[in-house]
PDB file of C-alpha atoms in Angstrom:
ATOM      1  CA  UNK A   1      20.951  83.478  27.835  1.00  0.00           C
ATOM      2  CA  UNK A   2      20.524  81.128  24.841  1.00  0.00           C
ATOM      3  CA  UNK A   3      17.619  81.425  22.437  1.00  0.00           C
ATOM      4  CA  UNK A   4      15.844  78.346  23.824  1.00  0.00           C
ATOM      5  CA  UNK A   5      16.181  79.544  27.412  1.00  0.00           C
ATOM      6  CA  UNK A   6      14.979  83.011  26.429  1.00  0.00           C
ATOM      7  CA  UNK A   7      11.922  81.499  24.749  1.00  0.00           C
ATOM      8  CA  UNK A   8      11.089  79.264  27.728  1.00  0.00           C
ATOM      9  CA  UNK A   9      11.480  82.149  30.171  1.00  0.00           C
ATOM     10  CA  UNK A  10       9.417  84.440  27.925  1.00  0.00           C
ATOM     11  CA  UNK A  11       6.579  81.915  27.632  1.00  0.00           C
ATOM     12  CA  UNK A  12       6.593  81.405  31.424  1.00  0.00           C
ATOM     13  CA  UNK A  13       6.301  85.166  31.938  1.00  0.00           C
ATOM     14  CA  UNK A  14       3.471  85.247  29.387  1.00  0.00           C
ATOM     15  CA  UNK A  15       1.542  82.499  31.195  1.00  0.00           C
ATOM     16  CA  UNK A  16       1.964  84.325  34.492  1.00  0.00           C
ATOM     17  CA  UNK A  17       0.758  87.608  32.997  1.00  0.00           C
ATOM     18  CA  UNK A  18      -2.271  85.872  31.474  1.00  0.00           C
ATOM     19  CA  UNK A  19      -3.198  84.261  34.790  1.00  0.00           C
ATOM     20  CA  UNK A  20      -3.153  87.644  36.523  1.00  0.00           C
ATOM     21  CA  UNK A  21      -4.813  89.589  33.716  1.00  0.00           C
ATOM     22  CA  UNK A  22      -7.668  87.088  33.558  1.00  0.00           C
ATOM     23  CA  UNK A  23      -8.805  88.432  36.924  1.00  0.00           C
ATOM     24  CA  UNK A  24      -9.904  91.736  35.354  1.00  0.00           C
ATOM     25  CA  UNK A  25     -12.834  89.956  33.699  1.00  0.00           C
ATOM     26  CA  UNK A  26     -14.212  89.069  37.143  1.00  0.00           C
ATOM     27  CA  UNK A  27     -13.915  92.534  38.656  1.00  0.00           C
ATOM     28  CA  UNK A  28     -17.031  94.005  36.967  1.00  0.00           C
ATOM     29  CA  UNK A  29     -19.077  91.073  38.308  1.00  0.00           C
ATOM     30  CA  UNK A  30     -17.787  91.599  41.853  1.00  0.00           C
ATOM     31  CA  UNK A  31     -18.917  95.240  41.979  1.00  0.00           C
ATOM     32  CA  UNK A  32     -21.891  95.402  39.640  1.00  0.00           C
ATOM     33  CA  UNK A  33     -23.386  98.393  41.451  1.00  0.00           C
ATOM     34  CA  UNK A  34     -20.599 100.577  40.055  1.00  0.00           C
ATOM     35  CA  UNK A  35     -20.110 101.577  36.424  1.00  0.00           C
ATOM     36  CA  UNK A  36     -17.162 100.841  34.156  1.00  0.00           C
ATOM     37  CA  UNK A  37     -15.790 104.377  34.560  1.00  0.00           C
ATOM     38  CA  UNK A  38     -15.822 104.181  38.369  1.00  0.00           C
ATOM     39  CA  UNK A  39     -14.144 100.775  38.328  1.00  0.00           C
ATOM     40  CA  UNK A  40     -11.487 102.035  35.926  1.00  0.00           C
ATOM     41  CA  UNK A  41     -10.770 105.084  38.093  1.00  0.00           C
ATOM     42  CA  UNK A  42     -10.516 102.972  41.236  1.00  0.00           C
ATOM     43  CA  UNK A  43      -8.178 100.424  39.686  1.00  0.00           C
ATOM     44  CA  UNK A  44      -5.820 102.949  38.136  1.00  0.00           C
ATOM     45  CA  UNK A  45      -5.751 105.333  41.082  1.00  0.00           C
ATOM     46  CA  UNK A  46      -4.319 102.475  43.133  1.00  0.00           C
ATOM     47  CA  UNK A  47      -2.024 101.464  40.256  1.00  0.00           C
ATOM     48  CA  UNK A  48      -0.736 105.023  40.021  1.00  0.00           C
ATOM     49  CA  UNK A  49      -0.299 105.324  43.795  1.00  0.00           C
ATOM     50  CA  UNK A  50       1.627 102.064  44.104  1.00  0.00           C
ATOM     51  CA  UNK A  51       3.769 102.958  41.084  1.00  0.00           C
ATOM     52  CA  UNK A  52       4.563 106.426  42.462  1.00  0.00           C
ATOM     53  CA  UNK A  53       5.661 104.941  45.801  1.00  0.00           C
ATOM     54  CA  UNK A  54       8.049 102.545  44.061  1.00  0.00           C
ATOM     55  CA  UNK A  55       9.304 105.260  41.701  1.00  0.00           C
ATOM     56  CA  UNK A  56      10.087 107.751  44.465  1.00  0.00           C
ATOM     57  CA  UNK A  57      13.522 106.316  45.445  1.00  0.00           C
ATOM     58  CA  UNK A  58      14.738 106.181  41.820  1.00  0.00           C
ATOM     59  CA  UNK A  59      12.939 109.234  40.442  1.00  0.00           C
ATOM     60  CA  UNK A  60      16.005 111.511  40.462  1.00  0.00           C
ATOM     61  CA  UNK A  61      18.002 108.892  38.533  1.00  0.00           C
ATOM     62  CA  UNK A  62      15.256 107.964  36.082  1.00  0.00           C
ATOM     63  CA  UNK A  63      13.861 111.326  34.973  1.00  0.00           C
ATOM     64  CA  UNK A  64      17.042 112.538  33.184  1.00  0.00           C
ATOM     65  CA  UNK A  65      16.825 109.428  30.966  1.00  0.00           C
ATOM     66  CA  UNK A  66      13.380 110.373  29.663  1.00  0.00           C
ATOM     67  CA  UNK A  67      12.809 112.822  26.839  1.00  0.00           C
ATOM     68  CA  UNK A  68       9.720 114.283  25.229  1.00  0.00           C
ATOM     69  CA  UNK A  69       9.193 111.241  22.985  1.00  0.00           C
ATOM     70  CA  UNK A  70       9.280 108.839  25.929  1.00  0.00           C
ATOM     71  CA  UNK A  71       6.689 110.854  27.883  1.00  0.00           C
ATOM     72  CA  UNK A  72       4.397 111.090  24.862  1.00  0.00           C
ATOM     73  CA  UNK A  73       4.727 107.340  24.347  1.00  0.00           C
ATOM     74  CA  UNK A  74       3.894 106.683  28.000  1.00  0.00           C
ATOM     75  CA  UNK A  75       0.815 108.877  27.677  1.00  0.00           C
ATOM     76  CA  UNK A  76      -0.704 107.099  24.706  1.00  0.00           C
ATOM     77  CA  UNK A  77       0.342 103.636  25.899  1.00  0.00           C
ATOM     78  CA  UNK A  78      -1.304 104.282  29.277  1.00  0.00           C
ATOM     79  CA  UNK A  79      -4.472 105.397  27.507  1.00  0.00           C
ATOM     80  CA  UNK A  80      -4.630 102.581  24.938  1.00  0.00           C
ATOM     81  CA  UNK A  81      -3.477  99.721  27.183  1.00  0.00           C
ATOM     82  CA  UNK A  82      -5.052 100.748  30.477  1.00  0.00           C
ATOM     83  CA  UNK A  83      -7.575 103.564  30.771  1.00  0.00           C
ATOM     84  CA  UNK A  84      -9.541 103.308  27.525  1.00  0.00           C
ATOM     85  CA  UNK A  85      -9.095  99.542  27.244  1.00  0.00           C
ATOM     86  CA  UNK A  86     -10.493  98.811  30.699  1.00  0.00           C
ATOM     87  CA  UNK A  87     -13.469 101.139  30.292  1.00  0.00           C
ATOM     88  CA  UNK A  88     -14.391  99.325  27.081  1.00  0.00           C
ATOM     89  CA  UNK A  89     -13.687  95.836  28.468  1.00  0.00           C
ATOM     90  CA  UNK A  90     -15.703  96.420  31.663  1.00  0.00           C
ATOM     91  CA  UNK A  91     -18.609  97.754  29.618  1.00  0.00           C
ATOM     92  CA  UNK A  92     -18.457  94.736  27.326  1.00  0.00           C
ATOM     93  CA  UNK A  93     -18.479  92.300  30.268  1.00  0.00           C
ATOM     94  CA  UNK A  94     -21.477  94.059  31.825  1.00  0.00           C
ATOM     95  CA  UNK A  95     -23.501  94.245  28.621  1.00  0.00           C
ATOM     96  CA  UNK A  96     -22.459  91.078  26.783  1.00  0.00           C
ATOM     97  CA  UNK A  97     -21.061  88.792  29.475  1.00  0.00           C
ATOM     98  CA  UNK A  98     -17.655  87.209  30.103  1.00  0.00           C
ATOM     99  CA  UNK A  99     -17.997  84.618  27.309  1.00  0.00           C
ATOM    100  CA  UNK A 100     -18.681  87.092  24.521  1.00  0.00           C
ATOM    101  CA  UNK A 101     -15.985  89.475  25.733  1.00  0.00           C
ATOM    102  CA  UNK A 102     -13.470  86.617  25.954  1.00  0.00           C
ATOM    103  CA  UNK A 103     -14.318  85.633  22.382  1.00  0.00           C
ATOM    104  CA  UNK A 104     -13.555  89.105  21.075  1.00  0.00           C
ATOM    105  CA  UNK A 105     -10.383  89.555  23.143  1.00  0.00           C
ATOM    106  CA  UNK A 106      -9.359  86.063  22.011  1.00  0.00           C
ATOM    107  CA  UNK A 107      -8.679  87.515  18.556  1.00  0.00           C
ATOM    108  CA  UNK A 108      -5.899  89.735  19.936  1.00  0.00           C
ATOM    109  CA  UNK A 109      -3.182  87.181  19.046  1.00  0.00           C
ATOM    110  CA  UNK A 110      -4.361  87.145  15.445  1.00  0.00           C
ATOM    111  CA  UNK A 111      -4.244  90.941  15.153  1.00  0.00           C
ATOM    112  CA  UNK A 112      -0.908  91.362  16.945  1.00  0.00           C
ATOM    113  CA  UNK A 113       0.787  88.484  15.142  1.00  0.00           C
ATOM    114  CA  UNK A 114      -0.274  89.724  11.700  1.00  0.00           C
ATOM    115  CA  UNK A 115       1.135  93.179  12.481  1.00  0.00           C
ATOM    116  CA  UNK A 116       4.314  91.684  13.975  1.00  0.00           C
ATOM    117  CA  UNK A 117       4.911  89.564  10.890  1.00  0.00           C
ATOM    118  CA  UNK A 118       5.699  92.764   8.979  1.00  0.00           C
ATOM    119  CA  UNK A 119       8.740  93.510  11.188  1.00  0.00           C
ATOM    120  CA  UNK A 120      12.143  93.051   9.577  1.00  0.00           C
ATOM    121  CA  UNK A 121      13.475  89.541  10.136  1.00  0.00           C
ATOM    122  CA  UNK A 122      10.208  88.279  11.631  1.00  0.00           C
ATOM    123  CA  UNK A 123       8.950  84.776  10.965  1.00  0.00           C
ATOM    124  CA  UNK A 124       7.107  84.918   7.601  1.00  0.00           C
ATOM    125  CA  UNK A 125       3.325  85.054   7.909  1.00  0.00           C
ATOM    126  CA  UNK A 126       2.897  81.931   5.770  1.00  0.00           C
ATOM    127  CA  UNK A 127       4.663  79.867   8.461  1.00  0.00           C
ATOM    128  CA  UNK A 128       2.234  81.231  11.060  1.00  0.00           C
ATOM    129  CA  UNK A 129      -0.934  80.367   9.137  1.00  0.00           C
ATOM    130  CA  UNK A 130      -1.487  77.057  11.028  1.00  0.00           C
ATOM    131  CA  UNK A 131      -1.082  78.812  14.370  1.00  0.00           C
ATOM    132  CA  UNK A 132      -3.358  81.700  13.372  1.00  0.00           C
ATOM    133  CA  UNK A 133      -5.989  79.283  12.066  1.00  0.00           C
ATOM    134  CA  UNK A 134      -5.997  77.314  15.315  1.00  0.00           C
ATOM    135  CA  UNK A 135      -6.143  80.562  17.279  1.00  0.00           C
ATOM    136  CA  UNK A 136      -9.147  81.809  15.338  1.00  0.00           C
ATOM    137  CA  UNK A 137     -10.961  78.469  15.638  1.00  0.00           C
ATOM    138  CA  UNK A 138     -10.308  78.399  19.368  1.00  0.00           C
ATOM    139  CA  UNK A 139     -11.640  81.917  19.826  1.00  0.00           C
ATOM    140  CA  UNK A 140     -14.783  81.046  17.840  1.00  0.00           C
ATOM    141  CA  UNK A 141     -15.399  77.930  19.945  1.00  0.00           C
ATOM    142  CA  UNK A 142     -14.898  79.839  23.190  1.00  0.00           C
ATOM    143  CA  UNK A 143     -17.793  82.179  22.531  1.00  0.00           C
ATOM    144  CA  UNK A 144     -19.938  80.017  20.275  1.00  0.00           C
ATOM    145  CA  UNK A 145     -22.422  79.051  22.947  1.00  0.00           C
ATOM    146  CA  UNK A 146     -22.903  82.613  24.125  1.00  0.00           C
ATOM    147  CA  UNK A 147     -23.456  83.938  20.610  1.00  0.00           C
ATOM    148  CA  UNK A 148     -25.511  81.018  19.291  1.00  0.00           C
ATOM    149  CA  UNK A 149     -27.757  80.786  22.352  1.00  0.00           C
ATOM    150  CA  UNK A 150     -30.685  83.068  23.130  1.00  0.00           C
ATOM    151  CA  UNK A 151     -29.603  86.636  23.664  1.00  0.00           C
ATOM    152  CA  UNK A 152     -29.979  87.831  27.214  1.00  0.00           C
ATOM    153  CA  UNK A 153     -31.433  91.306  27.474  1.00  0.00           C
ATOM    154  CA  UNK A 154     -32.292  93.734  24.712  1.00  0.00           C
ATOM    155  CA  UNK A 155     -30.700  93.480  21.285  1.00  0.00           C
ATOM    156  CA  UNK A 156     -29.391  97.029  21.649  1.00  0.00           C
ATOM    157  CA  UNK A 157     -27.607  96.036  24.856  1.00  0.00           C
ATOM    158  CA  UNK A 158     -25.930  93.095  23.124  1.00  0.00           C
ATOM    159  CA  UNK A 159     -24.845  95.211  20.158  1.00  0.00           C
ATOM    160  CA  UNK A 160     -23.361  97.909  22.404  1.00  0.00           C
ATOM    161  CA  UNK A 161     -21.530  95.219  24.381  1.00  0.00           C
ATOM    162  CA  UNK A 162     -20.163  93.765  21.130  1.00  0.00           C
ATOM    163  CA  UNK A 163     -18.982  97.195  19.944  1.00  0.00           C
ATOM    164  CA  UNK A 164     -17.288  97.850  23.308  1.00  0.00           C
ATOM    165  CA  UNK A 165     -15.502  94.514  23.007  1.00  0.00           C
ATOM    166  CA  UNK A 166     -14.294  95.329  19.492  1.00  0.00           C
ATOM    167  CA  UNK A 167     -13.127  98.735  20.736  1.00  0.00           C
ATOM    168  CA  UNK A 168     -11.184  97.037  23.533  1.00  0.00           C
ATOM    169  CA  UNK A 169      -9.636  94.695  20.950  1.00  0.00           C
ATOM    170  CA  UNK A 170      -8.444  97.601  18.799  1.00  0.00           C
ATOM    171  CA  UNK A 171      -7.213  99.599  21.798  1.00  0.00           C
ATOM    172  CA  UNK A 172      -5.144  96.779  23.283  1.00  0.00           C
ATOM    173  CA  UNK A 173      -3.756  95.712  19.912  1.00  0.00           C
ATOM    174  CA  UNK A 174      -2.334  99.222  19.507  1.00  0.00           C
ATOM    175  CA  UNK A 175      -0.868  99.009  23.016  1.00  0.00           C
ATOM    176  CA  UNK A 176       0.655  95.548  22.599  1.00  0.00           C
ATOM    177  CA  UNK A 177       2.403  96.470  19.356  1.00  0.00           C
ATOM    178  CA  UNK A 178       3.540  99.915  20.511  1.00  0.00           C
ATOM    179  CA  UNK A 179       4.710  98.760  23.935  1.00  0.00           C
ATOM    180  CA  UNK A 180       6.691  95.835  22.531  1.00  0.00           C
ATOM    181  CA  UNK A 181       8.459  98.082  20.037  1.00  0.00           C
ATOM    182  CA  UNK A 182       9.266 100.719  22.642  1.00  0.00           C
ATOM    183  CA  UNK A 183      10.695  98.104  25.010  1.00  0.00           C
ATOM    184  CA  UNK A 184      12.846  96.745  22.185  1.00  0.00           C
ATOM    185  CA  UNK A 185      14.608 100.089  21.709  1.00  0.00           C
ATOM    186  CA  UNK A 186      14.818 101.187  25.354  1.00  0.00           C
ATOM    187  CA  UNK A 187      18.316 100.312  26.540  1.00  0.00           C
ATOM    188  CA  UNK A 188      18.414 102.918  29.325  1.00  0.00           C
ATOM    189  CA  UNK A 189      15.123 102.028  31.056  1.00  0.00           C
ATOM    190  CA  UNK A 190      14.332  98.557  32.410  1.00  0.00           C
ATOM    191  CA  UNK A 191      11.031  96.759  31.824  1.00  0.00           C
ATOM    192  CA  UNK A 192      10.182  97.182  35.519  1.00  0.00           C
ATOM    193  CA  UNK A 193      10.865 100.922  35.426  1.00  0.00           C
ATOM    194  CA  UNK A 194       8.805 101.300  32.255  1.00  0.00           C
ATOM    195  CA  UNK A 195       5.909  99.502  33.959  1.00  0.00           C
ATOM    196  CA  UNK A 196       6.095 101.841  36.957  1.00  0.00           C
ATOM    197  CA  UNK A 197       6.225 104.901  34.710  1.00  0.00           C
ATOM    198  CA  UNK A 198       3.199 103.632  32.791  1.00  0.00           C
ATOM    199  CA  UNK A 199       1.403 103.169  36.095  1.00  0.00           C
ATOM    200  CA  UNK A 200       2.172 106.699  37.261  1.00  0.00           C
ATOM    201  CA  UNK A 201       0.913 108.189  33.985  1.00  0.00           C
ATOM    202  CA  UNK A 202      -2.203 106.004  34.108  1.00  0.00           C
ATOM    203  CA  UNK A 203      -2.866 107.191  37.662  1.00  0.00           C
ATOM    204  CA  UNK A 204      -2.694 110.794  36.472  1.00  0.00           C
ATOM    205  CA  UNK A 205      -5.229 109.991  33.751  1.00  0.00           C
ATOM    206  CA  UNK A 206      -7.516 108.416  36.366  1.00  0.00           C
ATOM    207  CA  UNK A 207      -7.385 111.616  38.420  1.00  0.00           C
ATOM    208  CA  UNK A 208      -8.551 113.586  35.396  1.00  0.00           C
ATOM    209  CA  UNK A 209     -11.527 111.235  35.013  1.00  0.00           C
ATOM    210  CA  UNK A 210     -12.876 111.817  38.550  1.00  0.00           C
ATOM    211  CA  UNK A 211     -14.795 115.026  37.656  1.00  0.00           C
ATOM    212  CA  UNK A 212     -16.278 113.228  34.625  1.00  0.00           C
ATOM    213  CA  UNK A 213     -17.464 110.335  36.814  1.00  0.00           C
ATOM    214  CA  UNK A 214     -19.004 112.735  39.329  1.00  0.00           C
ATOM    215  CA  UNK A 215     -20.999 114.459  36.592  1.00  0.00           C
ATOM    216  CA  UNK A 216     -22.167 111.249  34.901  1.00  0.00           C
ATOM    217  CA  UNK A 217     -23.081 109.288  38.055  1.00  0.00           C
ATOM    218  CA  UNK A 218     -25.987 110.305  40.277  1.00  0.00           C
ATOM    219  CA  UNK A 219     -26.317 107.025  42.199  1.00  0.00           C
ATOM    220  CA  UNK A 220     -25.605 106.848  45.927  1.00  0.00           C
ATOM    221  CA  UNK A 221     -23.786 103.866  47.431  1.00  0.00           C
ATOM    222  CA  UNK A 222     -23.350 102.536  50.931  1.00  0.00           C
ATOM    223  CA  UNK A 223     -20.078 102.627  52.832  1.00  0.00           C
ATOM    224  CA  UNK A 224     -19.850  98.832  52.432  1.00  0.00           C
ATOM    225  CA  UNK A 225     -20.180  99.136  48.649  1.00  0.00           C
ATOM    226  CA  UNK A 226     -17.413 101.760  48.470  1.00  0.00           C
ATOM    227  CA  UNK A 227     -15.205  99.568  50.669  1.00  0.00           C
ATOM    228  CA  UNK A 228     -15.784  96.611  48.358  1.00  0.00           C
ATOM    229  CA  UNK A 229     -14.945  98.769  45.335  1.00  0.00           C
ATOM    230  CA  UNK A 230     -11.729  99.920  47.011  1.00  0.00           C
ATOM    231  CA  UNK A 231     -10.771  96.330  47.850  1.00  0.00           C
ATOM    232  CA  UNK A 232     -11.448  95.025  44.338  1.00  0.00           C
ATOM    233  CA  UNK A 233      -9.662  98.019  42.769  1.00  0.00           C
ATOM    234  CA  UNK A 234      -6.594  97.616  44.974  1.00  0.00           C
ATOM    235  CA  UNK A 235      -6.461  93.873  44.349  1.00  0.00           C
ATOM    236  CA  UNK A 236      -6.723  94.245  40.569  1.00  0.00           C
ATOM    237  CA  UNK A 237      -4.158  97.067  40.633  1.00  0.00           C
ATOM    238  CA  UNK A 238      -1.584  94.970  42.496  1.00  0.00           C
ATOM    239  CA  UNK A 239      -2.161  91.625  40.777  1.00  0.00           C
ATOM    240  CA  UNK A 240      -3.068  92.620  37.215  1.00  0.00           C
ATOM    241  CA  UNK A 241      -1.527  96.068  36.744  1.00  0.00           C
ATOM    242  CA  UNK A 242       1.624  95.823  38.873  1.00  0.00           C
ATOM    243  CA  UNK A 243       2.596  92.148  38.726  1.00  0.00           C
ATOM    244  CA  UNK A 244       0.866  91.223  35.464  1.00  0.00           C
ATOM    245  CA  UNK A 245       2.274  94.174  33.509  1.00  0.00           C
ATOM    246  CA  UNK A 246       5.730  93.575  34.964  1.00  0.00           C
ATOM    247  CA  UNK A 247       5.686  89.966  33.760  1.00  0.00           C
ATOM    248  CA  UNK A 248       4.392  91.064  30.354  1.00  0.00           C
ATOM    249  CA  UNK A 249       7.150  93.640  29.916  1.00  0.00           C
ATOM    250  CA  UNK A 250       9.798  91.073  30.856  1.00  0.00           C
ATOM    251  CA  UNK A 251       8.288  88.703  28.293  1.00  0.00           C
ATOM    252  CA  UNK A 252       8.217  91.430  25.610  1.00  0.00           C
ATOM    253  CA  UNK A 253      11.980  91.854  25.960  1.00  0.00           C
ATOM    254  CA  UNK A 254      12.586  88.129  25.421  1.00  0.00           C
ATOM    255  CA  UNK A 255      10.168  87.198  22.623  1.00  0.00           C
ATOM    256  CA  UNK A 256       9.619  88.536  19.071  1.00  0.00           C
ATOM    257  CA  UNK A 257       6.370  90.372  18.426  1.00  0.00           C
ATOM    258  CA  UNK A 258       4.885  87.485  16.415  1.00  0.00           C
ATOM    259  CA  UNK A 259       5.226  85.237  19.478  1.00  0.00           C
ATOM    260  CA  UNK A 260       4.177  87.988  21.898  1.00  0.00           C
ATOM    261  CA  UNK A 261       0.805  88.001  20.147  1.00  0.00           C
ATOM    262  CA  UNK A 262       0.278  84.312  20.894  1.00  0.00           C
ATOM    263  CA  UNK A 263       0.878  84.828  24.616  1.00  0.00           C
ATOM    264  CA  UNK A 264      -2.264  86.982  24.896  1.00  0.00           C
ATOM    265  CA  UNK A 265      -4.274  83.777  24.500  1.00  0.00           C
ATOM    266  CA  UNK A 266      -3.456  82.841  28.085  1.00  0.00           C
ATOM    267  CA  UNK A 267      -5.463  85.823  29.314  1.00  0.00           C
ATOM    268  CA  UNK A 268      -8.495  84.413  27.505  1.00  0.00           C
ATOM    269  CA  UNK A 269      -7.938  80.933  28.910  1.00  0.00           C
ATOM    270  CA  UNK A 270      -7.609  82.096  32.497  1.00  0.00           C
ATOM    271  CA  UNK A 271     -10.545  84.497  32.141  1.00  0.00           C
ATOM    272  CA  UNK A 272     -12.729  81.559  31.136  1.00  0.00           C
ATOM    273  CA  UNK A 273     -11.421  79.371  33.972  1.00  0.00           C
ATOM    274  CA  UNK A 274     -12.220  82.098  36.486  1.00  0.00           C
ATOM    275  CA  UNK A 275     -15.621  82.494  34.835  1.00  0.00           C
ATOM    276  CA  UNK A 276     -16.330  78.765  35.271  1.00  0.00           C
ATOM    277  CA  UNK A 277     -15.367  78.990  38.941  1.00  0.00           C
ATOM    278  CA  UNK A 278     -17.570  82.059  39.403  1.00  0.00           C
ATOM    279  CA  UNK A 279     -20.513  80.297  37.711  1.00  0.00           C
ATOM    280  CA  UNK A 280     -19.725  77.043  39.598  1.00  0.00           C
ATOM    281  CA  UNK A 281     -19.778  74.791  36.557  1.00  0.00           C
ATOM    282  CA  UNK A 282     -17.485  72.585  34.494  1.00  0.00           C
ATOM    283  CA  UNK A 283     -16.530  73.546  30.941  1.00  0.00           C
ATOM    284  CA  UNK A 284     -18.635  72.049  28.180  1.00  0.00           C
ATOM    285  CA  UNK A 285     -17.279  69.789  25.464  1.00  0.00           C
ATOM    286  CA  UNK A 286     -17.088  72.737  23.065  1.00  0.00           C
ATOM    287  CA  UNK A 287     -15.130  74.791  25.589  1.00  0.00           C
ATOM    288  CA  UNK A 288     -12.705  71.888  26.097  1.00  0.00           C
ATOM    289  CA  UNK A 289     -12.170  71.792  22.331  1.00  0.00           C
ATOM    290  CA  UNK A 290     -11.456  75.527  22.451  1.00  0.00           C
ATOM    291  CA  UNK A 291      -8.828  75.031  25.173  1.00  0.00           C
ATOM    292  CA  UNK A 292      -7.141  72.353  23.057  1.00  0.00           C
ATOM    293  CA  UNK A 293      -7.122  74.567  19.961  1.00  0.00           C
ATOM    294  CA  UNK A 294      -5.632  77.488  21.869  1.00  0.00           C
ATOM    295  CA  UNK A 295      -2.837  75.348  23.323  1.00  0.00           C
ATOM    296  CA  UNK A 296      -2.094  73.850  19.899  1.00  0.00           C
ATOM    297  CA  UNK A 297      -1.975  77.376  18.462  1.00  0.00           C
ATOM    298  CA  UNK A 298       0.746  78.421  20.899  1.00  0.00           C
ATOM    299  CA  UNK A 299       2.705  75.181  20.382  1.00  0.00           C
ATOM    300  CA  UNK A 300       2.476  75.638  16.606  1.00  0.00           C
ATOM    301  CA  UNK A 301       3.768  79.199  16.887  1.00  0.00           C
ATOM    302  CA  UNK A 302       6.674  78.063  19.079  1.00  0.00           C
ATOM    303  CA  UNK A 303       7.537  75.379  16.527  1.00  0.00           C
ATOM    304  CA  UNK A 304       7.533  77.956  13.706  1.00  0.00           C
ATOM    305  CA  UNK A 305       9.983  80.133  15.627  1.00  0.00           C
ATOM    306  CA  UNK A 306      12.174  77.119  16.459  1.00  0.00           C
ATOM    307  CA  UNK A 307      12.403  76.181  12.773  1.00  0.00           C
ATOM    308  CA  UNK A 308      13.252  79.778  11.911  1.00  0.00           C
ATOM    309  CA  UNK A 309      16.119  79.809  14.437  1.00  0.00           C
ATOM    310  CA  UNK A 310      17.423  76.528  13.056  1.00  0.00           C
ATOM    311  CA  UNK A 311      18.208  78.247   9.743  1.00  0.00           C
ATOM    312  CA  UNK A 312      18.639  81.952  10.582  1.00  0.00           C
ATOM    313  CA  UNK A 313      19.331  84.531   7.947  1.00  0.00           C
ATOM    314  CA  UNK A 314      21.404  87.668   8.422  1.00  0.00           C
ATOM    315  CA  UNK A 315      18.229  89.740   8.645  1.00  0.00           C
ATOM    316  CA  UNK A 316      16.826  87.420  11.294  1.00  0.00           C
ATOM    317  CA  UNK A 317      19.993  87.649  13.385  1.00  0.00           C
ATOM    318  CA  UNK A 318      19.995  91.443  13.125  1.00  0.00           C
ATOM    319  CA  UNK A 319      16.297  91.645  14.023  1.00  0.00           C
ATOM    320  CA  UNK A 320      16.616  89.317  17.031  1.00  0.00           C
ATOM    321  CA  UNK A 321      19.626  91.242  18.343  1.00  0.00           C
ATOM    322  CA  UNK A 322      17.670  94.497  18.105  1.00  0.00           C
ATOM    323  CA  UNK A 323      14.463  93.088  19.603  1.00  0.00           C
ATOM    324  CA  UNK A 324      16.208  91.430  22.537  1.00  0.00           C
ATOM    325  CA  UNK A 325      18.360  94.398  23.549  1.00  0.00           C
TER     326      UNK A 325
END
């Protein structure tokens, strides 16, 4: 597959992953009677169950390919990108709202791209400054109204929500960078298999959290509420965790880390679209400006990578060959 075709396919996978991942911002609103920990356990129990079912036929062939380092990597990637991240994100949505959480998560491309620019052969950071500037401006516009308007609820509640959002930002940045680098050097495990393995490990972590949830929660819920939680958890597990992660892993094998960071913006865009639909309103003028800035940020990043490919150096060729293995 040529470089241009790889880039187009990678961007398409990134858009698809963002569309599915944006749904996770709605889940806490759909089951507000349950806490972030309960929602996380429900989602990842189903994710782990579905992953285990799909792994069963290939388990005997896959396990011999995995060593101690791979299992340790799966453990911390599952924690940073799934378990811990979703607890923090759900808490941020509940305490600060979808807009504020989207603003914070919208800075993921900036963090990931800056880290990725240090990789050997990566596009120099100076060429990405226009894209990063547009990205930052778009993220600021997205949440400006929520942060500039009157705070809803106690100040303490808003501050805790903000801190949870920042924690989610840090957690997922670590996952995005680590997962992309692991996929780049895994030539014996496919992106789909890696996604299923991550799901199985995440499911095991969710099982360990059940006793913690039972101790911390004293609320009683109706059978209808538990059924709704199960439905939302299963839906998010299939759409966001199974399909969304699979698309993301395919994208991570096709695009360099500096461009992978830009693709996270689509999660923010779709999260806001779903939020508008949930609130039954049209986006404001400021939100439309934010959409435009985000799109221009991605286009600018694509252009920077296209110019880099037009005059590749030996280091760039070596890096691309390694990253796209």
